[in-house]
């Protein structure tokens, strides 16, 4: 199994069951209120009309340029798994460190994958991947730089799974190059990751091939119905962006008091430098708070943001008290 957040069952096996606060992902813990479902949302096969209504809601919510075709899928992960099959396997470059499923899925389909540390190193690749804003450090790449890069690679994949709180960053409102594919997640910002809903945007020729691979019912009836309602609620989205910005600042204040330094992040998660990431994760786990550390760093820990006041109190009580920069 690849290393991921959300592995709360592993934490419970080691630290015991109980009232856990899972901050190991960037999923919003202030979720959109799940709309009521009709009987047909569960009984009947999803209709083309329901899929089209969801896509229309997504296009409006994200101000998608008319040049982009769109496909709804069972999560952004579903798109990530299909993307390597859009072209003959060759040399792929991924702007790293980032979400590890991009490189892993490419390698599974026979691609030679290189981790790159800057945009220039991506040039010349048959396929290039950028997560924007990046997970886990929140690094952002502006639209002009991405469009310029598209002219220097075979296929450019931009994963905007964490872009909802930062709408000005998105490529979707802009006229797209013919070799650009943009991926979006629904579950992270709207906090309903269990619905498994995501989107791929790109030229008709690429979206058509993804649709053929995805099959006739790529999204469940409940996800179609709930996604359409949530994406149409612009007031909730505006209020949530403001709330998450406040929550991110609140988390940074708590982390600073614990002796951790902010490295980066987005309004959905924060990345901190600690003297010892494993010790920090273990300390939190003893208080049943689960954070995310990385096999490629001994000092970085990522935390999602708590939701209600009870969760904030649990995090505050779990954070270490600094003693000369060390975890007690």
PDB file of C-alpha atoms in Angstrom:
ATOM      1  CA  UNK A   1       0.000   0.000   0.000  1.00  0.00           C
ATOM      2  CA  UNK A   2       1.184   3.509  -0.816  1.00  0.00           C
ATOM      3  CA  UNK A   3       1.690   6.011   1.983  1.00  0.00           C
ATOM      4  CA  UNK A   4      -1.391   8.207   2.540  1.00  0.00           C
ATOM      5  CA  UNK A   5      -3.244  10.229   5.107  1.00  0.00           C
ATOM      6  CA  UNK A   6      -6.630   9.029   6.292  1.00  0.00           C
ATOM      7  CA  UNK A   7      -5.142   5.758   7.591  1.00  0.00           C
ATOM      8  CA  UNK A   8      -6.957   6.068  10.915  1.00  0.00           C
ATOM      9  CA  UNK A   9      -7.453   2.319  11.227  1.00  0.00           C
ATOM     10  CA  UNK A  10      -3.659   1.932  11.446  1.00  0.00           C
ATOM     11  CA  UNK A  11      -3.487   4.614  14.147  1.00  0.00           C
ATOM     12  CA  UNK A  12      -6.238   2.930  16.144  1.00  0.00           C
ATOM     13  CA  UNK A  13      -4.498  -0.437  15.895  1.00  0.00           C
ATOM     14  CA  UNK A  14      -1.392   1.089  17.471  1.00  0.00           C
ATOM     15  CA  UNK A  15      -2.818   3.677  19.861  1.00  0.00           C
ATOM     16  CA  UNK A  16      -6.236   2.236  20.678  1.00  0.00           C
ATOM     17  CA  UNK A  17      -9.816   2.993  19.723  1.00  0.00           C
ATOM     18  CA  UNK A  18     -11.641   6.037  21.027  1.00  0.00           C
ATOM     19  CA  UNK A  19     -12.631   9.561  20.107  1.00  0.00           C
ATOM     20  CA  UNK A  20     -10.107  10.310  17.376  1.00  0.00           C
ATOM     21  CA  UNK A  21      -9.644  13.595  15.535  1.00  0.00           C
ATOM     22  CA  UNK A  22      -8.305  12.782  12.076  1.00  0.00           C
ATOM     23  CA  UNK A  23      -6.257  15.713  10.780  1.00  0.00           C
ATOM     24  CA  UNK A  24      -4.118  13.556   8.493  1.00  0.00           C
ATOM     25  CA  UNK A  25      -5.950  14.711   5.353  1.00  0.00           C
ATOM     26  CA  UNK A  26      -6.845  18.079   3.844  1.00  0.00           C
ATOM     27  CA  UNK A  27     -10.567  17.268   3.854  1.00  0.00           C
ATOM     28  CA  UNK A  28     -12.734  20.077   5.215  1.00  0.00           C
ATOM     29  CA  UNK A  29     -14.093  19.116   8.644  1.00  0.00           C
ATOM     30  CA  UNK A  30     -16.875  21.679   8.254  1.00  0.00           C
ATOM     31  CA  UNK A  31     -18.730  19.730   5.536  1.00  0.00           C
ATOM     32  CA  UNK A  32     -21.541  20.906   3.350  1.00  0.00           C
ATOM     33  CA  UNK A  33     -24.843  19.701   4.866  1.00  0.00           C
ATOM     34  CA  UNK A  34     -25.746  16.567   2.964  1.00  0.00           C
ATOM     35  CA  UNK A  35     -28.895  17.239   0.889  1.00  0.00           C
ATOM     36  CA  UNK A  36     -31.872  14.920   1.164  1.00  0.00           C
ATOM     37  CA  UNK A  37     -31.856  12.202  -1.486  1.00  0.00           C
ATOM     38  CA  UNK A  38     -34.810  10.884  -3.453  1.00  0.00           C
ATOM     39  CA  UNK A  39     -35.533   7.201  -3.708  1.00  0.00           C
ATOM     40  CA  UNK A  40     -34.417   7.170  -7.332  1.00  0.00           C
ATOM     41  CA  UNK A  41     -30.996   8.530  -6.372  1.00  0.00           C
ATOM     42  CA  UNK A  42     -30.357   5.113  -4.804  1.00  0.00           C
ATOM     43  CA  UNK A  43     -32.696   2.799  -6.720  1.00  0.00           C
ATOM     44  CA  UNK A  44     -32.127   3.797 -10.319  1.00  0.00           C
ATOM     45  CA  UNK A  45     -29.054   3.843 -12.514  1.00  0.00           C
ATOM     46  CA  UNK A  46     -27.712   7.406 -12.872  1.00  0.00           C
ATOM     47  CA  UNK A  47     -29.203   9.198 -15.869  1.00  0.00           C
ATOM     48  CA  UNK A  48     -27.476  11.274 -18.501  1.00  0.00           C
ATOM     49  CA  UNK A  49     -29.664  14.196 -17.467  1.00  0.00           C
ATOM     50  CA  UNK A  50     -28.381  13.979 -13.874  1.00  0.00           C
ATOM     51  CA  UNK A  51     -24.792  13.840 -15.077  1.00  0.00           C
ATOM     52  CA  UNK A  52     -25.333  16.858 -17.323  1.00  0.00           C
ATOM     53  CA  UNK A  53     -26.957  18.814 -14.482  1.00  0.00           C
ATOM     54  CA  UNK A  54     -23.970  18.122 -12.236  1.00  0.00           C
ATOM     55  CA  UNK A  55     -21.507  19.200 -14.927  1.00  0.00           C
ATOM     56  CA  UNK A  56     -23.489  22.398 -15.501  1.00  0.00           C
ATOM     57  CA  UNK A  57     -23.343  23.171 -11.770  1.00  0.00           C
ATOM     58  CA  UNK A  58     -19.583  22.565 -11.724  1.00  0.00           C
ATOM     59  CA  UNK A  59     -19.030  24.794 -14.754  1.00  0.00           C
ATOM     60  CA  UNK A  60     -20.930  27.637 -13.107  1.00  0.00           C
ATOM     61  CA  UNK A  61     -19.339  27.190  -9.670  1.00  0.00           C
ATOM     62  CA  UNK A  62     -15.803  27.302 -11.074  1.00  0.00           C
ATOM     63  CA  UNK A  63     -16.471  29.802 -13.925  1.00  0.00           C
ATOM     64  CA  UNK A  64     -15.233  27.283 -16.477  1.00  0.00           C
ATOM     65  CA  UNK A  65     -14.310  28.647 -19.916  1.00  0.00           C
ATOM     66  CA  UNK A  66     -16.516  27.269 -22.721  1.00  0.00           C
ATOM     67  CA  UNK A  67     -13.497  25.716 -24.466  1.00  0.00           C
ATOM     68  CA  UNK A  68     -13.164  23.122 -21.686  1.00  0.00           C
ATOM     69  CA  UNK A  69     -15.081  19.864 -21.999  1.00  0.00           C
ATOM     70  CA  UNK A  70     -15.900  18.228 -18.667  1.00  0.00           C
ATOM     71  CA  UNK A  71     -16.288  14.733 -17.252  1.00  0.00           C
ATOM     72  CA  UNK A  72     -17.516  13.878 -13.746  1.00  0.00           C
ATOM     73  CA  UNK A  73     -15.781  10.891 -12.178  1.00  0.00           C
ATOM     74  CA  UNK A  74     -15.662   8.951  -8.924  1.00  0.00           C
ATOM     75  CA  UNK A  75     -13.180  11.335  -7.310  1.00  0.00           C
ATOM     76  CA  UNK A  76     -10.092  13.089  -8.653  1.00  0.00           C
ATOM     77  CA  UNK A  77      -8.328   9.805  -7.879  1.00  0.00           C
ATOM     78  CA  UNK A  78     -10.326   8.112 -10.638  1.00  0.00           C
ATOM     79  CA  UNK A  79      -8.981  10.646 -13.131  1.00  0.00           C
ATOM     80  CA  UNK A  80      -5.418  10.218 -11.834  1.00  0.00           C
ATOM     81  CA  UNK A  81      -5.669   6.489 -12.481  1.00  0.00           C
ATOM     82  CA  UNK A  82      -6.939   6.987 -16.049  1.00  0.00           C
ATOM     83  CA  UNK A  83      -4.586   9.782 -17.162  1.00  0.00           C
ATOM     84  CA  UNK A  84      -1.556   7.500 -17.799  1.00  0.00           C
ATOM     85  CA  UNK A  85      -3.597   5.652 -20.439  1.00  0.00           C
ATOM     86  CA  UNK A  86      -4.225   8.792 -22.511  1.00  0.00           C
ATOM     87  CA  UNK A  87      -0.859   8.518 -24.268  1.00  0.00           C
ATOM     88  CA  UNK A  88       1.748   5.920 -25.047  1.00  0.00           C
ATOM     89  CA  UNK A  89       4.013   5.494 -22.026  1.00  0.00           C
ATOM     90  CA  UNK A  90       7.143   7.617 -22.208  1.00  0.00           C
ATOM     91  CA  UNK A  91       8.929  10.073 -19.930  1.00  0.00           C
ATOM     92  CA  UNK A  92       6.814  11.788 -17.283  1.00  0.00           C
ATOM     93  CA  UNK A  93       7.928  14.520 -14.907  1.00  0.00           C
ATOM     94  CA  UNK A  94       6.112  15.363 -11.671  1.00  0.00           C
ATOM     95  CA  UNK A  95       6.740  18.596  -9.751  1.00  0.00           C
ATOM     96  CA  UNK A  96       7.687  17.139  -6.373  1.00  0.00           C
ATOM     97  CA  UNK A  97       7.325  16.474  -3.532  1.00  0.00           C
ATOM     98  CA  UNK A  98       3.587  16.097  -4.000  1.00  0.00           C
ATOM     99  CA  UNK A  99       0.638  13.710  -3.821  1.00  0.00           C
ATOM    100  CA  UNK A 100       2.237  10.368  -4.555  1.00  0.00           C
ATOM    101  CA  UNK A 101      -0.595   8.800  -6.571  1.00  0.00           C
ATOM    102  CA  UNK A 102       0.358  10.741  -9.707  1.00  0.00           C
ATOM    103  CA  UNK A 103       3.794   9.143  -9.987  1.00  0.00           C
ATOM    104  CA  UNK A 104       2.586   5.764  -8.740  1.00  0.00           C
ATOM    105  CA  UNK A 105      -0.227   5.488 -11.284  1.00  0.00           C
ATOM    106  CA  UNK A 106       2.074   6.552 -14.113  1.00  0.00           C
ATOM    107  CA  UNK A 107       4.655   3.930 -13.159  1.00  0.00           C
ATOM    108  CA  UNK A 108       1.951   1.265 -12.993  1.00  0.00           C
ATOM    109  CA  UNK A 109       1.166   1.984 -16.665  1.00  0.00           C
ATOM    110  CA  UNK A 110       4.798   1.765 -17.729  1.00  0.00           C
ATOM    111  CA  UNK A 111       5.852   5.417 -17.670  1.00  0.00           C
ATOM    112  CA  UNK A 112       9.384   6.418 -16.677  1.00  0.00           C
ATOM    113  CA  UNK A 113       8.753   8.994 -13.956  1.00  0.00           C
ATOM    114  CA  UNK A 114      11.144  11.683 -12.769  1.00  0.00           C
ATOM    115  CA  UNK A 115      10.600  13.882  -9.727  1.00  0.00           C
ATOM    116  CA  UNK A 116      11.384  17.490 -10.618  1.00  0.00           C
ATOM    117  CA  UNK A 117      11.950  20.383  -8.240  1.00  0.00           C
ATOM    118  CA  UNK A 118      11.183  23.332 -10.539  1.00  0.00           C
ATOM    119  CA  UNK A 119       9.133  24.144 -13.629  1.00  0.00           C
ATOM    120  CA  UNK A 120      12.111  24.310 -15.931  1.00  0.00           C
ATOM    121  CA  UNK A 121      12.944  20.678 -15.173  1.00  0.00           C
ATOM    122  CA  UNK A 122       9.530  19.628 -16.514  1.00  0.00           C
ATOM    123  CA  UNK A 123      10.210  20.975 -19.994  1.00  0.00           C
ATOM    124  CA  UNK A 124      10.509  18.346 -22.694  1.00  0.00           C
ATOM    125  CA  UNK A 125       8.523  15.710 -20.827  1.00  0.00           C
ATOM    126  CA  UNK A 126       5.978  13.629 -22.710  1.00  0.00           C
ATOM    127  CA  UNK A 127       3.664  14.199 -19.745  1.00  0.00           C
ATOM    128  CA  UNK A 128       4.076  16.701 -16.905  1.00  0.00           C
ATOM    129  CA  UNK A 129       2.115  16.875 -13.646  1.00  0.00           C
ATOM    130  CA  UNK A 130       1.708  19.870 -11.326  1.00  0.00           C
ATOM    131  CA  UNK A 131      -0.505  19.933  -8.238  1.00  0.00           C
ATOM    132  CA  UNK A 132      -1.647  23.534  -7.823  1.00  0.00           C
ATOM    133  CA  UNK A 133      -1.795  24.529  -4.998  1.00  0.00           C
ATOM    134  CA  UNK A 134       0.593  21.786  -4.072  1.00  0.00           C
ATOM    135  CA  UNK A 135       0.050  19.128  -1.458  1.00  0.00           C
ATOM    136  CA  UNK A 136       1.679  19.245   1.083  1.00  0.00           C
ATOM    137  CA  UNK A 137       3.505  22.593   0.980  1.00  0.00           C
ATOM    138  CA  UNK A 138       0.882  24.820  -0.687  1.00  0.00           C
ATOM    139  CA  UNK A 139       3.250  25.991  -3.435  1.00  0.00           C
ATOM    140  CA  UNK A 140       1.281  27.910  -6.095  1.00  0.00           C
ATOM    141  CA  UNK A 141       2.075  28.333  -9.789  1.00  0.00           C
ATOM    142  CA  UNK A 142       0.479  31.214 -11.689  1.00  0.00           C
ATOM    143  CA  UNK A 143      -1.576  30.742 -14.846  1.00  0.00           C
ATOM    144  CA  UNK A 144       0.910  32.395 -17.283  1.00  0.00           C
ATOM    145  CA  UNK A 145       3.720  30.081 -16.197  1.00  0.00           C
ATOM    146  CA  UNK A 146       1.515  27.018 -16.612  1.00  0.00           C
ATOM    147  CA  UNK A 147       0.316  28.035 -20.058  1.00  0.00           C
ATOM    148  CA  UNK A 148       3.929  28.687 -21.086  1.00  0.00           C
ATOM    149  CA  UNK A 149       4.936  25.256 -19.803  1.00  0.00           C
ATOM    150  CA  UNK A 150       2.130  23.609 -21.798  1.00  0.00           C
ATOM    151  CA  UNK A 151       3.866  24.638 -25.021  1.00  0.00           C
ATOM    152  CA  UNK A 152       7.000  22.760 -23.944  1.00  0.00           C
ATOM    153  CA  UNK A 153       5.533  19.378 -22.916  1.00  0.00           C
ATOM    154  CA  UNK A 154       3.435  16.693 -24.558  1.00  0.00           C
ATOM    155  CA  UNK A 155       0.531  16.665 -22.075  1.00  0.00           C
ATOM    156  CA  UNK A 156       0.222  18.939 -19.049  1.00  0.00           C
ATOM    157  CA  UNK A 157      -1.887  17.713 -16.125  1.00  0.00           C
ATOM    158  CA  UNK A 158      -2.728  20.297 -13.452  1.00  0.00           C
ATOM    159  CA  UNK A 159      -4.354  18.893 -10.327  1.00  0.00           C
ATOM    160  CA  UNK A 160      -6.442  21.632  -8.664  1.00  0.00           C
ATOM    161  CA  UNK A 161      -7.864  19.412  -5.908  1.00  0.00           C
ATOM    162  CA  UNK A 162      -7.160  22.063  -3.247  1.00  0.00           C
ATOM    163  CA  UNK A 163      -7.947  25.157  -5.347  1.00  0.00           C
ATOM    164  CA  UNK A 164     -11.497  25.880  -4.136  1.00  0.00           C
ATOM    165  CA  UNK A 165     -10.361  28.231  -1.344  1.00  0.00           C
ATOM    166  CA  UNK A 166      -8.127  30.053  -3.873  1.00  0.00           C
ATOM    167  CA  UNK A 167     -10.373  30.580  -6.917  1.00  0.00           C
ATOM    168  CA  UNK A 168      -8.089  33.163  -8.555  1.00  0.00           C
ATOM    169  CA  UNK A 169      -5.437  30.448  -8.946  1.00  0.00           C
ATOM    170  CA  UNK A 170      -7.533  28.203 -11.187  1.00  0.00           C
ATOM    171  CA  UNK A 171      -6.888  27.680 -14.878  1.00  0.00           C
ATOM    172  CA  UNK A 172     -10.530  26.868 -15.563  1.00  0.00           C
ATOM    173  CA  UNK A 173     -11.737  30.415 -16.356  1.00  0.00           C
ATOM    174  CA  UNK A 174      -9.016  30.816 -19.012  1.00  0.00           C
ATOM    175  CA  UNK A 175      -8.895  29.628 -22.620  1.00  0.00           C
ATOM    176  CA  UNK A 176      -7.009  26.308 -22.434  1.00  0.00           C
ATOM    177  CA  UNK A 177      -4.122  25.000 -24.534  1.00  0.00           C
ATOM    178  CA  UNK A 178      -5.034  21.878 -26.502  1.00  0.00           C
ATOM    179  CA  UNK A 179      -2.765  19.672 -24.380  1.00  0.00           C
ATOM    180  CA  UNK A 180      -4.013  20.750 -20.925  1.00  0.00           C
ATOM    181  CA  UNK A 181      -5.979  18.577 -18.525  1.00  0.00           C
ATOM    182  CA  UNK A 182      -7.247  20.088 -15.245  1.00  0.00           C
ATOM    183  CA  UNK A 183      -8.432  17.862 -12.391  1.00  0.00           C
ATOM    184  CA  UNK A 184     -10.735  19.010  -9.596  1.00  0.00           C
ATOM    185  CA  UNK A 185     -11.871  17.336  -6.378  1.00  0.00           C
ATOM    186  CA  UNK A 186     -15.309  17.876  -4.879  1.00  0.00           C
ATOM    187  CA  UNK A 187     -14.832  16.065  -1.569  1.00  0.00           C
ATOM    188  CA  UNK A 188     -12.000  18.123  -0.109  1.00  0.00           C
ATOM    189  CA  UNK A 189     -13.502  21.627   0.022  1.00  0.00           C
ATOM    190  CA  UNK A 190     -17.078  20.424   0.452  1.00  0.00           C
ATOM    191  CA  UNK A 191     -16.005  17.925   3.099  1.00  0.00           C
ATOM    192  CA  UNK A 192     -17.910  14.982   1.574  1.00  0.00           C
ATOM    193  CA  UNK A 193     -14.996  12.841   0.437  1.00  0.00           C
ATOM    194  CA  UNK A 194     -16.956   9.631   0.975  1.00  0.00           C
ATOM    195  CA  UNK A 195     -19.216  10.484  -1.964  1.00  0.00           C
ATOM    196  CA  UNK A 196     -16.215   9.987  -4.296  1.00  0.00           C
ATOM    197  CA  UNK A 197     -16.738  12.809  -6.761  1.00  0.00           C
ATOM    198  CA  UNK A 198     -14.260  14.658  -8.936  1.00  0.00           C
ATOM    199  CA  UNK A 199     -13.920  16.207 -12.392  1.00  0.00           C
ATOM    200  CA  UNK A 200     -11.605  16.301 -15.376  1.00  0.00           C
ATOM    201  CA  UNK A 201     -11.572  19.318 -17.716  1.00  0.00           C
ATOM    202  CA  UNK A 202      -9.778  19.512 -21.032  1.00  0.00           C
ATOM    203  CA  UNK A 203     -10.160  19.462 -24.823  1.00  0.00           C
ATOM    204  CA  UNK A 204     -12.970  17.343 -26.197  1.00  0.00           C
ATOM    205  CA  UNK A 205     -10.579  14.764 -27.666  1.00  0.00           C
ATOM    206  CA  UNK A 206      -9.026  14.009 -24.256  1.00  0.00           C
ATOM    207  CA  UNK A 207     -12.254  14.164 -22.258  1.00  0.00           C
ATOM    208  CA  UNK A 208     -13.921  11.893 -24.803  1.00  0.00           C
ATOM    209  CA  UNK A 209     -11.212   9.275 -24.342  1.00  0.00           C
ATOM    210  CA  UNK A 210     -11.470   9.515 -20.552  1.00  0.00           C
ATOM    211  CA  UNK A 211     -15.239   9.113 -20.805  1.00  0.00           C
ATOM    212  CA  UNK A 212     -14.830   5.978 -22.920  1.00  0.00           C
ATOM    213  CA  UNK A 213     -12.473   4.481 -20.332  1.00  0.00           C
ATOM    214  CA  UNK A 214     -14.679   5.500 -17.391  1.00  0.00           C
ATOM    215  CA  UNK A 215     -17.791   3.780 -18.737  1.00  0.00           C
ATOM    216  CA  UNK A 216     -21.477   4.753 -18.711  1.00  0.00           C
ATOM    217  CA  UNK A 217     -21.985   5.318 -14.940  1.00  0.00           C
ATOM    218  CA  UNK A 218     -18.782   6.827 -13.548  1.00  0.00           C
ATOM    219  CA  UNK A 219     -20.574   8.682 -10.699  1.00  0.00           C
ATOM    220  CA  UNK A 220     -23.143   7.314  -8.248  1.00  0.00           C
ATOM    221  CA  UNK A 221     -26.669   8.691  -8.031  1.00  0.00           C
ATOM    222  CA  UNK A 222     -26.176  10.116  -4.508  1.00  0.00           C
ATOM    223  CA  UNK A 223     -22.972  11.873  -5.615  1.00  0.00           C
ATOM    224  CA  UNK A 224     -24.686  13.352  -8.668  1.00  0.00           C
ATOM    225  CA  UNK A 225     -27.540  14.722  -6.570  1.00  0.00           C
ATOM    226  CA  UNK A 226     -25.492  16.032  -3.642  1.00  0.00           C
ATOM    227  CA  UNK A 227     -22.769  17.471  -5.861  1.00  0.00           C
ATOM    228  CA  UNK A 228     -25.252  19.410  -7.952  1.00  0.00           C
ATOM    229  CA  UNK A 229     -26.837  21.022  -4.887  1.00  0.00           C
ATOM    230  CA  UNK A 230     -23.542  21.804  -3.140  1.00  0.00           C
ATOM    231  CA  UNK A 231     -21.828  23.254  -6.199  1.00  0.00           C
ATOM    232  CA  UNK A 232     -24.853  25.470  -6.788  1.00  0.00           C
ATOM    233  CA  UNK A 233     -24.641  27.001  -3.307  1.00  0.00           C
ATOM    234  CA  UNK A 234     -22.376  29.965  -3.978  1.00  0.00           C
ATOM    235  CA  UNK A 235     -23.219  31.628  -0.654  1.00  0.00           C
ATOM    236  CA  UNK A 236     -21.965  28.608   1.318  1.00  0.00           C
ATOM    237  CA  UNK A 237     -18.765  28.500  -0.734  1.00  0.00           C
ATOM    238  CA  UNK A 238     -18.058  32.188  -0.142  1.00  0.00           C
ATOM    239  CA  UNK A 239     -18.677  31.889   3.600  1.00  0.00           C
ATOM    240  CA  UNK A 240     -16.563  28.731   3.834  1.00  0.00           C
ATOM    241  CA  UNK A 241     -13.583  30.367   2.137  1.00  0.00           C
ATOM    242  CA  UNK A 242     -13.657  33.094   4.784  1.00  0.00           C
ATOM    243  CA  UNK A 243     -14.068  30.540   7.588  1.00  0.00           C
ATOM    244  CA  UNK A 244     -11.168  28.413   6.407  1.00  0.00           C
ATOM    245  CA  UNK A 245      -8.868  31.435   6.177  1.00  0.00           C
ATOM    246  CA  UNK A 246      -9.656  32.201   9.825  1.00  0.00           C
ATOM    247  CA  UNK A 247      -9.163  28.570  10.808  1.00  0.00           C
ATOM    248  CA  UNK A 248      -5.785  28.391   9.080  1.00  0.00           C
ATOM    249  CA  UNK A 249      -4.560  31.423  11.039  1.00  0.00           C
ATOM    250  CA  UNK A 250      -5.903  29.873  14.247  1.00  0.00           C
ATOM    251  CA  UNK A 251      -4.025  26.632  13.593  1.00  0.00           C
ATOM    252  CA  UNK A 252      -0.813  28.537  12.904  1.00  0.00           C
ATOM    253  CA  UNK A 253      -1.112  30.330  16.235  1.00  0.00           C
ATOM    254  CA  UNK A 254      -1.501  27.033  18.106  1.00  0.00           C
ATOM    255  CA  UNK A 255       1.406  25.469  16.221  1.00  0.00           C
ATOM    256  CA  UNK A 256       3.663  28.437  16.916  1.00  0.00           C
ATOM    257  CA  UNK A 257       2.914  28.127  20.632  1.00  0.00           C
ATOM    258  CA  UNK A 258       3.955  24.464  20.373  1.00  0.00           C
ATOM    259  CA  UNK A 259       7.308  25.498  18.904  1.00  0.00           C
ATOM    260  CA  UNK A 260       6.507  24.485  15.330  1.00  0.00           C
ATOM    261  CA  UNK A 261       7.382  26.695  12.359  1.00  0.00           C
ATOM    262  CA  UNK A 262       5.007  27.211   9.430  1.00  0.00           C
ATOM    263  CA  UNK A 263       6.475  25.906   6.164  1.00  0.00           C
ATOM    264  CA  UNK A 264       3.420  26.332   3.945  1.00  0.00           C
ATOM    265  CA  UNK A 265      -0.017  24.989   3.216  1.00  0.00           C
ATOM    266  CA  UNK A 266      -3.435  26.071   1.972  1.00  0.00           C
ATOM    267  CA  UNK A 267      -6.633  27.120   3.766  1.00  0.00           C
ATOM    268  CA  UNK A 268      -7.433  23.377   4.004  1.00  0.00           C
ATOM    269  CA  UNK A 269      -4.169  22.133   5.568  1.00  0.00           C
ATOM    270  CA  UNK A 270      -0.967  23.454   7.123  1.00  0.00           C
ATOM    271  CA  UNK A 271       2.599  22.138   6.917  1.00  0.00           C
ATOM    272  CA  UNK A 272       4.909  22.643   9.911  1.00  0.00           C
ATOM    273  CA  UNK A 273       8.571  22.079  10.669  1.00  0.00           C
ATOM    274  CA  UNK A 274       9.238  20.221  13.911  1.00  0.00           C
ATOM    275  CA  UNK A 275      12.433  18.970  15.564  1.00  0.00           C
ATOM    276  CA  UNK A 276      11.249  15.379  15.044  1.00  0.00           C
ATOM    277  CA  UNK A 277       8.175  14.637  12.919  1.00  0.00           C
ATOM    278  CA  UNK A 278       7.760  11.049  14.144  1.00  0.00           C
ATOM    279  CA  UNK A 279       7.899  12.169  17.777  1.00  0.00           C
ATOM    280  CA  UNK A 280       5.384  14.929  17.040  1.00  0.00           C
ATOM    281  CA  UNK A 281       2.970  12.496  15.354  1.00  0.00           C
ATOM    282  CA  UNK A 282       3.310  10.046  18.264  1.00  0.00           C
ATOM    283  CA  UNK A 283       2.701  12.807  20.806  1.00  0.00           C
ATOM    284  CA  UNK A 284      -0.505  13.834  19.057  1.00  0.00           C
ATOM    285  CA  UNK A 285      -1.580  10.203  18.686  1.00  0.00           C
ATOM    286  CA  UNK A 286      -1.360   9.637  22.425  1.00  0.00           C
ATOM    287  CA  UNK A 287      -4.116  12.263  22.627  1.00  0.00           C
ATOM    288  CA  UNK A 288      -6.005  10.636  19.742  1.00  0.00           C
ATOM    289  CA  UNK A 289      -5.177  13.333  17.203  1.00  0.00           C
ATOM    290  CA  UNK A 290      -3.804  11.925  13.952  1.00  0.00           C
ATOM    291  CA  UNK A 291      -1.414  14.003  11.840  1.00  0.00           C
ATOM    292  CA  UNK A 292       0.403  13.288   8.587  1.00  0.00           C
ATOM    293  CA  UNK A 293       4.145  12.762   8.281  1.00  0.00           C
ATOM    294  CA  UNK A 294       6.137  11.800   5.197  1.00  0.00           C
ATOM    295  CA  UNK A 295       8.710   9.094   4.444  1.00  0.00           C
ATOM    296  CA  UNK A 296      10.874  11.657   2.645  1.00  0.00           C
ATOM    297  CA  UNK A 297      11.163  14.096   5.600  1.00  0.00           C
ATOM    298  CA  UNK A 298      12.109  13.624   9.246  1.00  0.00           C
ATOM    299  CA  UNK A 299      10.928  17.099  10.300  1.00  0.00           C
ATOM    300  CA  UNK A 300       7.675  17.917   8.495  1.00  0.00           C
ATOM    301  CA  UNK A 301       4.150  17.290   9.761  1.00  0.00           C
ATOM    302  CA  UNK A 302       0.923  18.277   8.005  1.00  0.00           C
ATOM    303  CA  UNK A 303      -2.323  18.976   9.820  1.00  0.00           C
ATOM    304  CA  UNK A 304      -5.788  19.484   8.446  1.00  0.00           C
ATOM    305  CA  UNK A 305      -8.018  21.974  10.238  1.00  0.00           C
ATOM    306  CA  UNK A 306     -10.436  21.087  13.048  1.00  0.00           C
ATOM    307  CA  UNK A 307     -14.148  21.796  12.632  1.00  0.00           C
ATOM    308  CA  UNK A 308     -16.197  22.565  15.740  1.00  0.00           C
ATOM    309  CA  UNK A 309     -14.957  23.997  19.024  1.00  0.00           C
ATOM    310  CA  UNK A 310     -14.667  20.544  20.574  1.00  0.00           C
ATOM    311  CA  UNK A 311     -12.174  19.565  17.895  1.00  0.00           C
ATOM    312  CA  UNK A 312     -10.191  22.752  18.372  1.00  0.00           C
ATOM    313  CA  UNK A 313     -10.017  22.060  22.113  1.00  0.00           C
ATOM    314  CA  UNK A 314      -8.827  18.502  21.426  1.00  0.00           C
ATOM    315  CA  UNK A 315      -6.047  19.762  19.153  1.00  0.00           C
ATOM    316  CA  UNK A 316      -4.991  22.459  21.618  1.00  0.00           C
ATOM    317  CA  UNK A 317      -4.773  19.885  24.394  1.00  0.00           C
ATOM    318  CA  UNK A 318      -2.819  17.457  22.230  1.00  0.00           C
ATOM    319  CA  UNK A 319      -0.126  19.784  20.938  1.00  0.00           C
ATOM    320  CA  UNK A 320       3.233  19.478  22.703  1.00  0.00           C
ATOM    321  CA  UNK A 321       4.491  22.049  25.150  1.00  0.00           C
ATOM    322  CA  UNK A 322       7.877  23.253  23.863  1.00  0.00           C
ATOM    323  CA  UNK A 323      10.884  22.701  26.071  1.00  0.00           C
ATOM    324  CA  UNK A 324      13.961  24.135  24.380  1.00  0.00           C
ATOM    325  CA  UNK A 325      12.498  23.168  21.022  1.00  0.00           C
ATOM    326  CA  UNK A 326      11.878  19.525  21.950  1.00  0.00           C
ATOM    327  CA  UNK A 327       8.655  17.567  22.400  1.00  0.00           C
ATOM    328  CA  UNK A 328       8.006  16.762  26.046  1.00  0.00           C
TER     329      UNK A 328
END
